[in-house]
PDB file of C-alpha atoms in Angstrom:
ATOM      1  CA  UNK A 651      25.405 -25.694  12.104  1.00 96.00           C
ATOM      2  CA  UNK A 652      25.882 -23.510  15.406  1.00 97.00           C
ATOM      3  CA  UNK A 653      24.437 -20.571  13.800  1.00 98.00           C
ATOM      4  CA  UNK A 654      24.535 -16.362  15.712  1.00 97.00           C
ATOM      5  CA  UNK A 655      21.571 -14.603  14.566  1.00 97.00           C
ATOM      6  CA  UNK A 656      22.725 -10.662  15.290  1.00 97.00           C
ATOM      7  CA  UNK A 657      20.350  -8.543  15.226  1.00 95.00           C
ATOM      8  CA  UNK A 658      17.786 -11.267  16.594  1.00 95.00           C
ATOM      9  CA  UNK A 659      14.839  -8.690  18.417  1.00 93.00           C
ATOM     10  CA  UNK A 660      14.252  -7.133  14.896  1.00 92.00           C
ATOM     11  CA  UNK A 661      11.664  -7.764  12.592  1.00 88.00           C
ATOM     12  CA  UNK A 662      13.829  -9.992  10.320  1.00 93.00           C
ATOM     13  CA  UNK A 663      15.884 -11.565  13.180  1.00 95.00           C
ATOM     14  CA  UNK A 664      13.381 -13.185  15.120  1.00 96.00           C
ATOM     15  CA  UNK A 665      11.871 -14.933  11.809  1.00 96.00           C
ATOM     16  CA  UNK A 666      15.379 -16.265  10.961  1.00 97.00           C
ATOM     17  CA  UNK A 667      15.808 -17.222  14.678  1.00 97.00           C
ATOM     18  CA  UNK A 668      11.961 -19.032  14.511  1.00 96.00           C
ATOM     19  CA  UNK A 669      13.099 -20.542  11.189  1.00 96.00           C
ATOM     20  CA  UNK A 670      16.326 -22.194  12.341  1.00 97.00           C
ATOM     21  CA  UNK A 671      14.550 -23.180  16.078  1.00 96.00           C
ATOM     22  CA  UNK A 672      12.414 -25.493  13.414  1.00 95.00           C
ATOM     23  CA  UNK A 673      15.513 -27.066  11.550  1.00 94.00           C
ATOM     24  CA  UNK A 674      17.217 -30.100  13.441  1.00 94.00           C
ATOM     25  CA  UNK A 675      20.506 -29.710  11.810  1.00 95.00           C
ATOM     26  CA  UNK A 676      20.745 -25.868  13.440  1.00 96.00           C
ATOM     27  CA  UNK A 677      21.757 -24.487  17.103  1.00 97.00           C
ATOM     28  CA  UNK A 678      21.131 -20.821  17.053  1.00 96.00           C
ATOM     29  CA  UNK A 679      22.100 -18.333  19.496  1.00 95.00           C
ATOM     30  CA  UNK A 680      20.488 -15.176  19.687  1.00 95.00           C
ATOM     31  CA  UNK A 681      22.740 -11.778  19.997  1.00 93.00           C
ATOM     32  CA  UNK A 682      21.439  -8.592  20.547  1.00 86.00           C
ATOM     33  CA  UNK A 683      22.772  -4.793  21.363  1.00 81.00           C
ATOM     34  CA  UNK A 684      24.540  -5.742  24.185  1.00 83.00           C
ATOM     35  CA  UNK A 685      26.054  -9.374  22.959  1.00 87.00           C
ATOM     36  CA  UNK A 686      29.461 -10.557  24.145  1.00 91.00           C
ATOM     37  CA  UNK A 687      30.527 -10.784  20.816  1.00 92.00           C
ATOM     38  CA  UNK A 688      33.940 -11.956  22.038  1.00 90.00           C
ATOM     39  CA  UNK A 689      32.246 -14.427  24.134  1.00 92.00           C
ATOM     40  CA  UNK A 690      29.497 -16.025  20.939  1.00 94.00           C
ATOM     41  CA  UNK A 691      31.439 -15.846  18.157  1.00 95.00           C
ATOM     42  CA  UNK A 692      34.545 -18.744  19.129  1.00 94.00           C
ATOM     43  CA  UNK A 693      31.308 -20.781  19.651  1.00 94.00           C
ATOM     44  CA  UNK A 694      29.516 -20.414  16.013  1.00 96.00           C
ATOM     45  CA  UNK A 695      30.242 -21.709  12.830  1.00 97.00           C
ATOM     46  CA  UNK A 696      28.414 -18.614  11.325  1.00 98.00           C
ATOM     47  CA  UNK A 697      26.868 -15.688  11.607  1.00 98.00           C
ATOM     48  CA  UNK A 698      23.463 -13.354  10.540  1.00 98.00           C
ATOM     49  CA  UNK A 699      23.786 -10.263  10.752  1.00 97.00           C
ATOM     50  CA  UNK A 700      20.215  -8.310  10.130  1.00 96.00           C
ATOM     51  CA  UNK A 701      21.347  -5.124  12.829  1.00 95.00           C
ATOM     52  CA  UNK A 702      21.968  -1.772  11.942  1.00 93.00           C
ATOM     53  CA  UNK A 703      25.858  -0.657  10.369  1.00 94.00           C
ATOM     54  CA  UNK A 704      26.821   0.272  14.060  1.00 93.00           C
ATOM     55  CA  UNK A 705      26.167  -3.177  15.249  1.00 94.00           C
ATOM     56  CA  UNK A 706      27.300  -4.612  12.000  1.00 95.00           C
ATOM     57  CA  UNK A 707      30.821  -2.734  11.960  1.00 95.00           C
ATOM     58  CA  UNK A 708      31.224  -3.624  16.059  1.00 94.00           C
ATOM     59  CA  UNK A 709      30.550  -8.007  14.624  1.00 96.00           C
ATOM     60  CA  UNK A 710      33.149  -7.628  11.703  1.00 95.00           C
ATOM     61  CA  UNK A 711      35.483  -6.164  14.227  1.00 94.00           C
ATOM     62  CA  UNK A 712      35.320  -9.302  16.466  1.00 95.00           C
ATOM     63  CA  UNK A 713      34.925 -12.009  13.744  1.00 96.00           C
ATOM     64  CA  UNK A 714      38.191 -10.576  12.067  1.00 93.00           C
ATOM     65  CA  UNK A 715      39.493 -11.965  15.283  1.00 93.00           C
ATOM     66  CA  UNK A 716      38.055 -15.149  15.520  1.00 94.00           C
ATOM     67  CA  UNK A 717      37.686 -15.787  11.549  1.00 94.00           C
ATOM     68  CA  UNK A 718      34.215 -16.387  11.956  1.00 96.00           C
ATOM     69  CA  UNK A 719      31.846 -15.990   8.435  1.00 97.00           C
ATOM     70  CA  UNK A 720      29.408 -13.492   8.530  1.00 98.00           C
ATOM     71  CA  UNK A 721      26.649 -13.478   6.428  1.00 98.00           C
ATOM     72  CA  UNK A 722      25.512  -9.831   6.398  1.00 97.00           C
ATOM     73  CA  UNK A 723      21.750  -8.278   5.583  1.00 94.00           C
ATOM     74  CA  UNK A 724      22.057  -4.935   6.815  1.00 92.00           C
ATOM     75  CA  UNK A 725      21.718  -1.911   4.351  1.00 85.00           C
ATOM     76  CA  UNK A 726      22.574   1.638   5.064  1.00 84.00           C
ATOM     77  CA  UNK A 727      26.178   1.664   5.452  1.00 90.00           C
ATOM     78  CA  UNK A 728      28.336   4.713   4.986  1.00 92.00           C
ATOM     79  CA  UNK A 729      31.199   5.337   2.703  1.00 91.00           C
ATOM     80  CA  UNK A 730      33.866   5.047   5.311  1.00 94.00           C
ATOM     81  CA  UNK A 731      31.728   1.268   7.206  1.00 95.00           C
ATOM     82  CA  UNK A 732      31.373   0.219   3.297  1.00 92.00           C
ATOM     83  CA  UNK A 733      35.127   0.695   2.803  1.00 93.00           C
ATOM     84  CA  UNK A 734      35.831  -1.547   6.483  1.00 92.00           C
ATOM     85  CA  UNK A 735      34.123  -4.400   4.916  1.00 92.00           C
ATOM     86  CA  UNK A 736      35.710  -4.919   2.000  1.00 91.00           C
ATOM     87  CA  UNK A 737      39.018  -4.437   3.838  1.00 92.00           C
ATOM     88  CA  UNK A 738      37.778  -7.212   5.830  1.00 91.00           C
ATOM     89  CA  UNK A 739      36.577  -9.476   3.508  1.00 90.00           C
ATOM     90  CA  UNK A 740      40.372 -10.367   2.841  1.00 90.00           C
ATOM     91  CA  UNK A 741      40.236 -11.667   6.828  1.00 92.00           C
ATOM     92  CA  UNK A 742      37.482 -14.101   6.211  1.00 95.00           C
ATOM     93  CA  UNK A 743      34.291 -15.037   3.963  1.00 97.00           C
ATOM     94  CA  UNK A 744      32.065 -12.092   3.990  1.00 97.00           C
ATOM     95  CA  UNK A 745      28.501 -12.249   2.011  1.00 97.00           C
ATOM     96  CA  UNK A 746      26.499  -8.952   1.882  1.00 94.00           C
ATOM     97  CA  UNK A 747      23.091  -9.185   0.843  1.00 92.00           C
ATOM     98  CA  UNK A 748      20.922  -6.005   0.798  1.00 84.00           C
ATOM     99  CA  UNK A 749      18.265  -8.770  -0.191  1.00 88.00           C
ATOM    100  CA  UNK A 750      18.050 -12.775   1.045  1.00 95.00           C
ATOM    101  CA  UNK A 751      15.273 -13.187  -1.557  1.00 95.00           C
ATOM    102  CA  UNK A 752      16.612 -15.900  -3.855  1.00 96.00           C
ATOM    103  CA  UNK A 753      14.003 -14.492  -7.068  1.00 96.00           C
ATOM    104  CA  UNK A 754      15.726 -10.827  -6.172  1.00 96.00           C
ATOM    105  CA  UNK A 755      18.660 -11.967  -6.634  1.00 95.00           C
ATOM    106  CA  UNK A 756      17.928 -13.454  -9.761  1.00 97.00           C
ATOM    107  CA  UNK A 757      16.536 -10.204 -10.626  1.00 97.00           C
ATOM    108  CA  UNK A 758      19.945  -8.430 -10.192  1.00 96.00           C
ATOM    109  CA  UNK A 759      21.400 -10.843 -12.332  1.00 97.00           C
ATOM    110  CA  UNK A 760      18.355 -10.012 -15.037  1.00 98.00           C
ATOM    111  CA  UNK A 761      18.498  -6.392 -15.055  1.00 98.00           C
ATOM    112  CA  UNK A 762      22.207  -6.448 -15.565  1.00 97.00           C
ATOM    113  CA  UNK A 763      22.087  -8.718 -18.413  1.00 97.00           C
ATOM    114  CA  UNK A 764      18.918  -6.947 -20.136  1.00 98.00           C
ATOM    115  CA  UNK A 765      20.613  -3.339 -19.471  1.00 98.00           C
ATOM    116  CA  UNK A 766      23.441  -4.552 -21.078  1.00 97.00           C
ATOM    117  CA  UNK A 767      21.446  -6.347 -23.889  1.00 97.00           C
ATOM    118  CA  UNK A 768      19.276  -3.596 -24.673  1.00 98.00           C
ATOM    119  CA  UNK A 769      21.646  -0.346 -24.223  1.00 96.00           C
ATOM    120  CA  UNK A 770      21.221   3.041 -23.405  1.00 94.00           C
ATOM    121  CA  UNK A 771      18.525   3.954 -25.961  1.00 96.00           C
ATOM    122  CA  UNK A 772      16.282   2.267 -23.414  1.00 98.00           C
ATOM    123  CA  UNK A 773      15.490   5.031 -20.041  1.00 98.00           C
ATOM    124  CA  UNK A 774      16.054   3.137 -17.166  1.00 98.00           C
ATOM    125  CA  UNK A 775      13.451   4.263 -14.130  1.00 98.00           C
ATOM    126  CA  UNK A 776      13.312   1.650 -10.436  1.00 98.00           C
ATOM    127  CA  UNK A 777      10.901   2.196  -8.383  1.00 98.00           C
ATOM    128  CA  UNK A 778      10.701   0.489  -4.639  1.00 98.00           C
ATOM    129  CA  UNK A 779       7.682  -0.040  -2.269  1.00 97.00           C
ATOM    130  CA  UNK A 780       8.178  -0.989   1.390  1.00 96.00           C
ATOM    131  CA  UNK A 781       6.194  -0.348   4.439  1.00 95.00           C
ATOM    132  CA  UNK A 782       5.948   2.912   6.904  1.00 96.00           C
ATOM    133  CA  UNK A 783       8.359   1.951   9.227  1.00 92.00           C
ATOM    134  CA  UNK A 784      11.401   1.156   6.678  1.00 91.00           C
ATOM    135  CA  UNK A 785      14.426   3.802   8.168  1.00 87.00           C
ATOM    136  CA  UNK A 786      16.444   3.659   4.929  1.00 89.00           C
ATOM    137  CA  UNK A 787      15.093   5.226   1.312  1.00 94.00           C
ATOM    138  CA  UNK A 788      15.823   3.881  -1.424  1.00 95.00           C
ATOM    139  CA  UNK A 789      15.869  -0.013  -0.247  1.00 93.00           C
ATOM    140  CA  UNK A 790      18.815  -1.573  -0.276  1.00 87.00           C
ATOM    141  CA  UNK A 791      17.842  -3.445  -3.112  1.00 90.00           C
ATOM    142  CA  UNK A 792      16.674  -0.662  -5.819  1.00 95.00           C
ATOM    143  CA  UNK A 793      20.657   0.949  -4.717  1.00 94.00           C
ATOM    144  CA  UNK A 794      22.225  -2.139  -5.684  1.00 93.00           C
ATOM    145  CA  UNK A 795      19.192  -2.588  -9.163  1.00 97.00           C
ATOM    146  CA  UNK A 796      20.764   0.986 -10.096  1.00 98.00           C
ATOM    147  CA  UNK A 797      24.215  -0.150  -9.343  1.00 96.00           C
ATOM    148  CA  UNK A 798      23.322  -3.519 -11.909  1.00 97.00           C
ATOM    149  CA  UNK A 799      22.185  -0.659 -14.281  1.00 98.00           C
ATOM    150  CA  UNK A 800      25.588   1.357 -14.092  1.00 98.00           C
ATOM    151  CA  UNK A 801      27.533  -1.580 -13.811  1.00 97.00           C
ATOM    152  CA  UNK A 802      26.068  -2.896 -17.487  1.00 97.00           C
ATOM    153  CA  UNK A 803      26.324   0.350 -18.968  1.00 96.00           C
ATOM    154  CA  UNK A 804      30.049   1.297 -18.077  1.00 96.00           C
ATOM    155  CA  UNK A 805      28.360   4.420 -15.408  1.00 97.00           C
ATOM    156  CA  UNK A 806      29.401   5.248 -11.960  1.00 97.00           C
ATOM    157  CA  UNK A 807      25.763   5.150 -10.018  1.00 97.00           C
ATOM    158  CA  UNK A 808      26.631   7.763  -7.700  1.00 96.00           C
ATOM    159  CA  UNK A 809      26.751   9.798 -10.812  1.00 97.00           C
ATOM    160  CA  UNK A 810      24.030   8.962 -12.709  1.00 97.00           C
ATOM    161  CA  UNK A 811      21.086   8.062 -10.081  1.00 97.00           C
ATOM    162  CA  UNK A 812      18.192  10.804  -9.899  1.00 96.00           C
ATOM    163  CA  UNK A 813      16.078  10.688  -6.894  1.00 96.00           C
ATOM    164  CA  UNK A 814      12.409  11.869  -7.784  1.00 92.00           C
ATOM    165  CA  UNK A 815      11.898  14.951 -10.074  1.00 89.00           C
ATOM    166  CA  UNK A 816      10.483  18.331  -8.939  1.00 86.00           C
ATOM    167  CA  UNK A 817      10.293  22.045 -10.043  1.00 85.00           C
ATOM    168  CA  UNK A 818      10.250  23.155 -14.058  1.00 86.00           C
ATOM    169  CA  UNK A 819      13.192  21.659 -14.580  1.00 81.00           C
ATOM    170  CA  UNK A 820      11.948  17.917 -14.718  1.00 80.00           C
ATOM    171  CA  UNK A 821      13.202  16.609 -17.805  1.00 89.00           C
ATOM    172  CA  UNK A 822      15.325  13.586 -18.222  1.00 92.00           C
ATOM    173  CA  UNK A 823      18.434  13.279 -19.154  1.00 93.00           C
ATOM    174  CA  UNK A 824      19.797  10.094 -21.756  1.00 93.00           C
ATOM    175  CA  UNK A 825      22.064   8.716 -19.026  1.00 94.00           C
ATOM    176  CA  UNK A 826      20.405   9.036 -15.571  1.00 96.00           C
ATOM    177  CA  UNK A 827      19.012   6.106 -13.857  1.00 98.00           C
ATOM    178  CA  UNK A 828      15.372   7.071 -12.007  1.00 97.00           C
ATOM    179  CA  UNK A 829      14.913   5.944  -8.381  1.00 98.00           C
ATOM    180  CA  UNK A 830      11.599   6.235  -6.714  1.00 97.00           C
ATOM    181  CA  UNK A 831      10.542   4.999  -2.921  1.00 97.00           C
ATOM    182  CA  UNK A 832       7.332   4.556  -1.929  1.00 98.00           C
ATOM    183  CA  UNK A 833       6.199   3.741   1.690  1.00 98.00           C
ATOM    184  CA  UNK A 834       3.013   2.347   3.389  1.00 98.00           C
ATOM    185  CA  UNK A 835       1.288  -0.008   5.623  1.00 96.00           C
ATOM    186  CA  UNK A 836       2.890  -3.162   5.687  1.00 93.00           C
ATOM    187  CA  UNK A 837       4.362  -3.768   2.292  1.00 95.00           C
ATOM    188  CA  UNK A 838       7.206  -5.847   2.683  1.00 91.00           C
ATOM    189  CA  UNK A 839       9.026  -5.378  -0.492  1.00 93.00           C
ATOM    190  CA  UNK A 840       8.191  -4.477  -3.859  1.00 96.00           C
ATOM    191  CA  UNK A 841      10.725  -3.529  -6.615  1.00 98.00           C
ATOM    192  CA  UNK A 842      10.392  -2.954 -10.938  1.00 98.00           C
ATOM    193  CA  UNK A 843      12.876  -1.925 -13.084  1.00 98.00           C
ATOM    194  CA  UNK A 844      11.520  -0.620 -15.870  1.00 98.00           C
ATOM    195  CA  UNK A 845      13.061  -0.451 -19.120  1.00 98.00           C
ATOM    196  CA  UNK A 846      11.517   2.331 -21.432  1.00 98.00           C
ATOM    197  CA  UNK A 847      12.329   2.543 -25.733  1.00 98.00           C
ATOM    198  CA  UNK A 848      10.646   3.882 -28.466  1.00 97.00           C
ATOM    199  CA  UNK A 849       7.592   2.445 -28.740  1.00 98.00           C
ATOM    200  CA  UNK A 850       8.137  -0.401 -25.637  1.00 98.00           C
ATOM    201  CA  UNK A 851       9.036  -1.072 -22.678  1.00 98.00           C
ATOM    202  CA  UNK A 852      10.066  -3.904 -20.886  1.00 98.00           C
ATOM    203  CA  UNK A 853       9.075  -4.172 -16.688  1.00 98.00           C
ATOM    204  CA  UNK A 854      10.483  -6.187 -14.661  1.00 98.00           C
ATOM    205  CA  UNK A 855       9.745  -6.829 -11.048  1.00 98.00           C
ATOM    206  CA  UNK A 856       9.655  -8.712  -8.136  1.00 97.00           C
ATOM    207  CA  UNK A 857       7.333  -8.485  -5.359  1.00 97.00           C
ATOM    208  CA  UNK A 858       7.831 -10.056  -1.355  1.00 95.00           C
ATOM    209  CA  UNK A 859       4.418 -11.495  -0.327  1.00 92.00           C
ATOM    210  CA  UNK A 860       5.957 -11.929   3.392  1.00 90.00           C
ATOM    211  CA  UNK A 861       9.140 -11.449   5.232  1.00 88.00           C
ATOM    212  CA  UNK A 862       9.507 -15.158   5.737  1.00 93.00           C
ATOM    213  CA  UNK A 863      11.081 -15.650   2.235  1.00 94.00           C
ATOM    214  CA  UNK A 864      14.042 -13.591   3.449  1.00 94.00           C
ATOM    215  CA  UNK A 865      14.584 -15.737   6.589  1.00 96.00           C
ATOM    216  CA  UNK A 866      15.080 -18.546   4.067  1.00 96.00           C
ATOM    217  CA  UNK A 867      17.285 -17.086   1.960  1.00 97.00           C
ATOM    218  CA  UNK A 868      19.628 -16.134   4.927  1.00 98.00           C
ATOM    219  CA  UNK A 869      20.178 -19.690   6.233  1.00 97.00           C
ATOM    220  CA  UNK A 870      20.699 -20.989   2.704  1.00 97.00           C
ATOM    221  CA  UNK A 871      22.935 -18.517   2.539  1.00 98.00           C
ATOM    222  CA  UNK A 872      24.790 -18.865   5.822  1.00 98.00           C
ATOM    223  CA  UNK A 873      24.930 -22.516   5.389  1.00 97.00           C
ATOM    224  CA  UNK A 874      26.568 -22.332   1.583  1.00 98.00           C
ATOM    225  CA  UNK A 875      28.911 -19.834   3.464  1.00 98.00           C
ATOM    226  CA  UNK A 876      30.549 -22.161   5.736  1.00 95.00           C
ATOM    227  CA  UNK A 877      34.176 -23.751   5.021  1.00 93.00           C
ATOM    228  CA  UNK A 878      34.621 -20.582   1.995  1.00 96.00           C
ATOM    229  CA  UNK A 879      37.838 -19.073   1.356  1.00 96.00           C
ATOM    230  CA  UNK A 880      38.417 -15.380   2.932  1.00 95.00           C
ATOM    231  CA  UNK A 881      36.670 -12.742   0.385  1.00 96.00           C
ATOM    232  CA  UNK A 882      33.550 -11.284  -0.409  1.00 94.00           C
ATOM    233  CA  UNK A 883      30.343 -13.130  -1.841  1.00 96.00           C
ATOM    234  CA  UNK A 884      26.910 -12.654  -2.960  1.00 94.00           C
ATOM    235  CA  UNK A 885      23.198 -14.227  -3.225  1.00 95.00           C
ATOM    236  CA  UNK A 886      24.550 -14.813  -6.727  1.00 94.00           C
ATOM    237  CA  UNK A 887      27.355 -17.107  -5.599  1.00 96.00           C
ATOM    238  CA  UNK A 888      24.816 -18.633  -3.337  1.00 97.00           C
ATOM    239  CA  UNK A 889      22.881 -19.079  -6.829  1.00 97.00           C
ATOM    240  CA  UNK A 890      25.965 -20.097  -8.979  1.00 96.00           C
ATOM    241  CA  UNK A 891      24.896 -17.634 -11.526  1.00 95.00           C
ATOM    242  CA  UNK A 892      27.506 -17.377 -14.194  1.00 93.00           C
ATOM    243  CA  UNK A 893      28.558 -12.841 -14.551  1.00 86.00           C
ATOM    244  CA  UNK A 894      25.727 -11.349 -16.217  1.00 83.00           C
ATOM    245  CA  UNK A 895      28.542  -8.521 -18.037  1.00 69.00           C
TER     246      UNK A 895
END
């Protein structure tokens, strides 16, 4: 597999570049802010992207040209960049992960189903831990937890997500969906959902114990990728997990 890590001086890049150096079945090329994108991508059979949505938008632009898959980890995107990729996703196999973690993944998939399952008598409340330096609040992942919430219950997110409470007026409503970052040291990744009835509650959660787990994921992920159909995929088709709705 020649494989483009973009995005390879970053925290996540340069594991999934050390990762793939130790596989014998993988040439990787590093790209960085200043990559001949035009130049790399003809020559790979895939690409990671772990930049930021500047970078990101700038790769989709040239692999719509050259038809290359990207496999895509960056989180943070904007209405209008969010919009770009789906519109590109009918030029060649895009899969967006804001999470490589294969047990996160799952845990989309479990939320959905037990949201769905256990209906909106049970308060929904995520809450995300990551360390200091994380630019983006909340994660990636608790968005797209909330979005598995909404999506089970028939919501739109954008309308039912509450970020924190404050002031006298702190009481919750039946339909919202609480979100709650937290940020210190050097947690790499910590998410629970909880799911709070009358008299019980169900938590579940998943927690990162390094940042090596996510280089994993991503060249499972970029390897299932190869030889797809145009269109947009997930960890979960990585997974073959049947719709949790």
């Amino acid at each position: 597999m020649k494989l483009l890590v973009h995005g390879a001086d970053g925290r996540l890049g340069s594991l999934i570049v050390g990762l793939a150096e130790r596989e014998t079945d993988v040439k990787v090329t590093k790209g960085g802010r200043k990559a001949d994108l035009e130049t790399l991508l003809p020559a790979c059979d895939v690409a990671i992207d772990v930049s930021r949505p500047a970078g990101t938008i700038a790769l989709v632009k040239a692999a719509a040209v050259t038809a290359t898959p990207l496999v895509i980890g960056t989180t943070g995107f904007s209405a209008v960049e969010q919009c770009l990729l789906d519109e590109q996703a009918a030029r060649l196999p895009v899969l967006l992960a804001p999470n490589f973690s294969l047990g996160v993944n799952l845990l989309f998939w479990l939320v959905q189903k037990a949201a769905g399952l256990l209906g909106p008598d049970y308060r929904v409340e995520i809450v995300e831990m990551h360390h200091e330096l994380k630019r983006d609040a909340p994660s990636g992942t608790a968005r797209r937890l909330g979005e598995a919430v909404a999506a089970a219950r028939g919501q739109n997110y954008e309308q039912v997500v509450r970020h924190g409470r404050a002031g006298p007026d702190g009481a919750r409503t039946a339909d919202e969906v609480g979100m709650h970052s937290l940020r210190g040291g050097d947690i790499a990744g910590e998410h629970t959902v909880f799911l709070i009835g009358q008299g019980e509650r169900l938590e579940l959660t998943h927690r990162a114990a390094n940042r090596e787990l996510f280089a994993r994921g991503a060249l499972r992920a970029a390897r299932w990728l190869q030889g797809k159909p145009p269109g947009r995929y997930g960890m979960g088709d990585v997974l073959g997990l049947p719709p949790a709705a």
